[in-house]
Amino acid sequence: MDEVDILYDILMPNVSTADTEETVCTISPPLVSSTPKRKPTWTDLEQSVLLEEVTKREKSLFGKFKGCGRGKKERETAWEDVAKAVSQVGVYVRTGKEAGKQYANLKCRAKDKISQMKRPKTGGGPKPQSPTPIERAVIDSMDGRPSLQGLDSGIDTGGIHRRNIKAEINV
């Protein structure tokens, strides 16, 4: 092998020359994929098992924790238990982080649909979508949990103007 062949092999590693002096090009697949593969969407069965397991472990997932660091570990363990139960009925193995994210997404979509149904847009257009049975179950399961939606005795601050406090004090 002379210097030209060595340099050629260094610069063009996927190209080889045959004995007949014709160049044959071989393409090798990339070693690392540039985009990670996504897992398929959650099935209705996986979502319903997720909802059942979250309802069973509601106190450990959403309750108040006392002590230093125990609450976080307990919550992570509970989400991992939920993920194991979901993975048993599904085809793909789900992690606790994925289960928590999916439950948060379900809850957000369900709240959005309920809100759209309560306050439909004016001016025509299509009717808002009604919640799916799983989203309806999420709303029903959240029924007893506290949620900040407004105060019964509160006032709307949109119409309040600046008051003259000095005049009120001198009265």
mmCIF file of C-alpha atoms in Angstrom:
data_model
loop_
_atom_site.group_PDB
_atom_site.id
_atom_site.type_symbol
_atom_site.label_atom_id
_atom_site.label_comp_id
_atom_site.label_asym_id
_atom_site.label_seq_id
_atom_site.Cartn_x
_atom_site.Cartn_y
_atom_site.Cartn_z
ATOM 1 C CA MET A 1 0.000 0.000 0.000
ATOM 2 C CA ASP A 2 1.379 3.335 -0.941
ATOM 3 C CA GLU A 3 0.726 6.730 0.674
ATOM 4 C CA VAL A 4 -2.126 7.552 -1.669
ATOM 5 C CA ASP A 5 -4.023 4.390 -0.694
ATOM 6 C CA ILE A 6 -3.512 5.067 3.020
ATOM 7 C CA LEU A 7 -4.648 8.660 2.667
ATOM 8 C CA TYR A 8 -7.606 7.501 0.573
ATOM 9 C CA ASP A 9 -8.602 4.987 3.282
ATOM 10 C CA ILE A 10 -8.425 7.687 5.960
ATOM 11 C CA LEU A 11 -10.474 10.236 4.022
ATOM 12 C CA MET A 12 -12.973 7.819 2.495
ATOM 13 C CA PRO A 13 -13.474 4.952 4.996
ATOM 14 C CA ASN A 14 -16.708 3.688 3.404
ATOM 15 C CA VAL A 15 -15.291 3.463 -0.116
ATOM 16 C CA SER A 16 -13.196 0.494 -1.135
ATOM 17 C CA THR A 17 -11.384 -0.232 -4.354
ATOM 18 C CA ALA A 18 -11.632 -3.667 -5.869
ATOM 19 C CA ASP A 19 -8.919 -5.503 -7.818
ATOM 20 C CA THR A 20 -10.525 -4.469 -11.097
ATOM 21 C CA GLU A 21 -9.929 -0.771 -10.274
ATOM 22 C CA GLU A 22 -13.624 0.079 -10.189
ATOM 23 C CA THR A 23 -14.842 1.920 -7.107
ATOM 24 C CA VAL A 24 -17.527 0.301 -5.014
ATOM 25 C CA CYS A 25 -19.298 2.528 -2.534
ATOM 26 C CA THR A 26 -20.763 1.069 0.631
ATOM 27 C CA ILE A 27 -22.954 3.103 2.932
ATOM 28 C CA SER A 28 -22.973 2.212 6.588
ATOM 29 C CA PRO A 29 -25.868 3.126 8.873
ATOM 30 C CA PRO A 30 -25.264 5.856 11.443
ATOM 31 C CA LEU A 31 -24.022 4.615 14.783
ATOM 32 C CA VAL A 32 -26.314 6.847 16.828
ATOM 33 C CA SER A 33 -29.817 7.840 15.812
ATOM 34 C CA SER A 34 -30.277 11.600 15.738
ATOM 35 C CA THR A 35 -33.907 11.453 16.903
ATOM 36 C CA PRO A 36 -35.039 9.323 19.824
ATOM 37 C CA LYS A 37 -37.824 6.880 19.134
ATOM 38 C CA ARG A 38 -41.140 7.795 20.692
ATOM 39 C CA LYS A 39 -43.290 5.345 22.532
ATOM 40 C CA PRO A 40 -46.782 4.948 21.109
ATOM 41 C CA THR A 41 -49.678 6.873 22.564
ATOM 42 C CA TRP A 42 -51.369 5.553 25.680
ATOM 43 C CA THR A 43 -54.257 3.189 25.032
ATOM 44 C CA ASP A 44 -57.641 3.603 26.697
ATOM 45 C CA LEU A 45 -56.918 0.529 28.824
ATOM 46 C CA GLU A 46 -53.601 1.979 30.013
ATOM 47 C CA GLN A 47 -55.289 5.283 30.820
ATOM 48 C CA SER A 48 -58.098 3.621 32.758
ATOM 49 C CA VAL A 49 -55.603 1.539 34.776
ATOM 50 C CA LEU A 50 -53.603 4.717 35.378
ATOM 51 C CA LEU A 51 -56.705 6.428 36.730
ATOM 52 C CA GLU A 52 -57.593 3.455 38.968
ATOM 53 C CA GLU A 53 -54.084 3.248 40.408
ATOM 54 C CA VAL A 54 -53.852 7.000 40.988
ATOM 55 C CA THR A 55 -57.210 6.902 42.784
ATOM 56 C CA LYS A 56 -55.949 4.054 45.011
ATOM 57 C CA ARG A 57 -52.783 5.961 45.902
ATOM 58 C CA GLU A 58 -54.294 9.439 46.021
ATOM 59 C CA LYS A 59 -53.114 10.236 49.536
ATOM 60 C CA SER A 60 -49.497 9.247 48.916
ATOM 61 C CA LEU A 61 -49.411 11.013 45.524
ATOM 62 C CA PHE A 62 -51.176 14.274 46.369
ATOM 63 C CA GLY A 63 -51.371 14.426 50.176
ATOM 64 C CA LYS A 64 -49.318 16.640 52.465
ATOM 65 C CA PHE A 65 -45.981 15.286 53.600
ATOM 66 C CA LYS A 66 -44.226 15.936 56.866
ATOM 67 C CA GLY A 67 -40.571 15.374 57.540
ATOM 68 C CA CYS A 68 -37.468 16.014 55.548
ATOM 69 C CA GLY A 69 -37.222 14.225 52.224
ATOM 70 C CA ARG A 70 -39.544 11.329 53.036
ATOM 71 C CA GLY A 71 -42.436 12.804 51.090
ATOM 72 C CA LYS A 72 -40.564 13.052 47.831
ATOM 73 C CA LYS A 73 -39.360 9.455 48.039
ATOM 74 C CA GLU A 74 -42.831 8.226 48.970
ATOM 75 C CA ARG A 75 -44.347 10.098 46.020
ATOM 76 C CA GLU A 76 -41.744 8.736 43.579
ATOM 77 C CA THR A 77 -42.298 5.198 44.866
ATOM 78 C CA ALA A 78 -46.060 5.591 44.474
ATOM 79 C CA TRP A 79 -45.666 6.797 40.862
ATOM 80 C CA GLU A 80 -43.366 3.850 40.129
ATOM 81 C CA ASP A 81 -46.013 1.485 41.529
ATOM 82 C CA VAL A 82 -48.610 3.119 39.287
ATOM 83 C CA ALA A 83 -46.282 2.725 36.290
ATOM 84 C CA LYS A 84 -45.730 -0.975 37.061
ATOM 85 C CA ALA A 85 -49.475 -1.590 37.125
ATOM 86 C CA VAL A 86 -49.915 0.254 33.814
ATOM 87 C CA SER A 87 -46.993 -1.623 32.240
ATOM 88 C CA GLN A 88 -48.595 -4.959 33.131
ATOM 89 C CA VAL A 89 -51.629 -4.257 30.935
ATOM 90 C CA GLY A 90 -49.774 -2.431 28.167
ATOM 91 C CA VAL A 91 -47.235 -3.497 25.599
ATOM 92 C CA TYR A 92 -44.583 -0.937 26.574
ATOM 93 C CA VAL A 93 -42.902 -0.387 29.924
ATOM 94 C CA ARG A 94 -43.870 2.989 31.366
ATOM 95 C CA THR A 95 -41.866 4.873 33.990
ATOM 96 C CA GLY A 96 -43.172 6.696 37.024
ATOM 97 C CA LYS A 97 -42.267 10.018 35.449
ATOM 98 C CA GLU A 98 -44.228 9.133 32.301
ATOM 99 C CA ALA A 99 -47.222 8.053 34.389
ATOM 100 C CA GLY A 100 -47.197 11.327 36.305
ATOM 101 C CA LYS A 101 -46.939 13.340 33.104
ATOM 102 C CA GLN A 102 -49.760 11.390 31.467
ATOM 103 C CA TYR A 103 -52.029 11.917 34.481
ATOM 104 C CA ALA A 104 -51.234 15.653 34.471
ATOM 105 C CA ASN A 105 -52.037 15.810 30.735
ATOM 106 C CA LEU A 106 -55.317 13.927 31.233
ATOM 107 C CA LYS A 107 -56.290 16.256 34.055
ATOM 108 C CA CYS A 108 -55.431 19.364 32.019
ATOM 109 C CA ARG A 109 -57.385 18.197 28.947
ATOM 110 C CA ALA A 110 -60.388 17.265 31.076
ATOM 111 C CA LYS A 111 -60.412 20.654 32.803
ATOM 112 C CA ASP A 112 -60.122 22.452 29.453
ATOM 113 C CA LYS A 113 -63.063 20.559 27.983
ATOM 114 C CA ILE A 114 -65.245 21.165 31.039
ATOM 115 C CA SER A 115 -64.340 24.853 30.946
ATOM 116 C CA GLN A 116 -65.207 25.097 27.239
ATOM 117 C CA MET A 117 -68.552 23.441 27.868
ATOM 118 C CA LYS A 118 -69.364 25.856 30.703
ATOM 119 C CA ARG A 119 -68.347 28.942 28.746
ATOM 120 C CA PRO A 120 -68.875 28.301 25.041
ATOM 121 C CA LYS A 121 -67.423 30.749 22.575
ATOM 122 C CA THR A 122 -69.785 33.273 21.083
ATOM 123 C CA GLY A 123 -70.225 33.903 17.400
ATOM 124 C CA GLY A 124 -71.103 30.440 16.213
ATOM 125 C CA GLY A 125 -68.587 27.848 15.231
ATOM 126 C CA PRO A 126 -68.452 24.180 16.093
ATOM 127 C CA LYS A 127 -69.815 22.870 19.365
ATOM 128 C CA PRO A 128 -67.096 22.219 21.956
ATOM 129 C CA GLN A 129 -66.018 18.606 22.251
ATOM 130 C CA SER A 130 -67.496 16.714 25.140
ATOM 131 C CA PRO A 131 -65.053 14.904 27.435
ATOM 132 C CA THR A 132 -64.160 11.301 26.752
ATOM 133 C CA PRO A 133 -65.219 8.711 29.346
ATOM 134 C CA ILE A 134 -61.702 8.681 30.799
ATOM 135 C CA GLU A 135 -61.614 12.489 31.040
ATOM 136 C CA ARG A 136 -65.027 12.395 32.709
ATOM 137 C CA ALA A 137 -63.667 9.845 35.201
ATOM 138 C CA VAL A 138 -60.678 12.121 35.901
ATOM 139 C CA ILE A 139 -63.043 15.001 36.679
ATOM 140 C CA ASP A 140 -65.149 12.750 38.912
ATOM 141 C CA SER A 141 -62.057 11.529 40.784
ATOM 142 C CA MET A 142 -60.951 15.108 41.436
ATOM 143 C CA ASP A 143 -64.328 16.006 42.913
ATOM 144 C CA GLY A 144 -63.235 15.947 46.552
ATOM 145 C CA ARG A 145 -59.817 17.554 46.039
ATOM 146 C CA PRO A 146 -59.339 21.254 46.731
ATOM 147 C CA SER A 147 -58.953 23.411 43.667
ATOM 148 C CA LEU A 148 -58.620 27.139 43.320
ATOM 149 C CA GLN A 149 -61.546 28.252 41.166
ATOM 150 C CA GLY A 150 -62.557 31.447 42.906
ATOM 151 C CA LEU A 151 -63.993 32.575 46.183
ATOM 152 C CA ASP A 152 -67.706 32.496 46.972
ATOM 153 C CA SER A 153 -67.553 35.797 48.841
ATOM 154 C CA GLY A 154 -64.863 37.331 46.633
ATOM 155 C CA ILE A 155 -65.185 40.461 44.534
ATOM 156 C CA ASP A 156 -64.214 41.096 40.958
ATOM 157 C CA THR A 157 -61.180 43.368 40.859
ATOM 158 C CA GLY A 158 -61.735 44.426 37.268
ATOM 159 C CA GLY A 159 -64.073 47.293 38.213
ATOM 160 C CA ILE A 160 -62.253 48.564 41.294
ATOM 161 C CA HIS A 161 -60.706 51.979 40.935
ATOM 162 C CA ARG A 162 -58.107 53.701 43.032
ATOM 163 C CA ARG A 163 -59.601 54.929 46.277
ATOM 164 C CA ASN A 164 -58.685 58.076 48.103
ATOM 165 C CA ILE A 165 -57.476 56.558 51.360
ATOM 166 C CA LYS A 166 -56.606 59.924 52.961
ATOM 167 C CA ALA A 167 -60.182 61.107 52.515
ATOM 168 C CA GLU A 168 -61.511 57.889 54.108
ATOM 169 C CA ILE A 169 -59.184 58.219 57.117
ATOM 170 C CA ASN A 170 -60.118 61.852 57.800
ATOM 171 C CA VAL A 171 -63.839 61.143 57.820
#
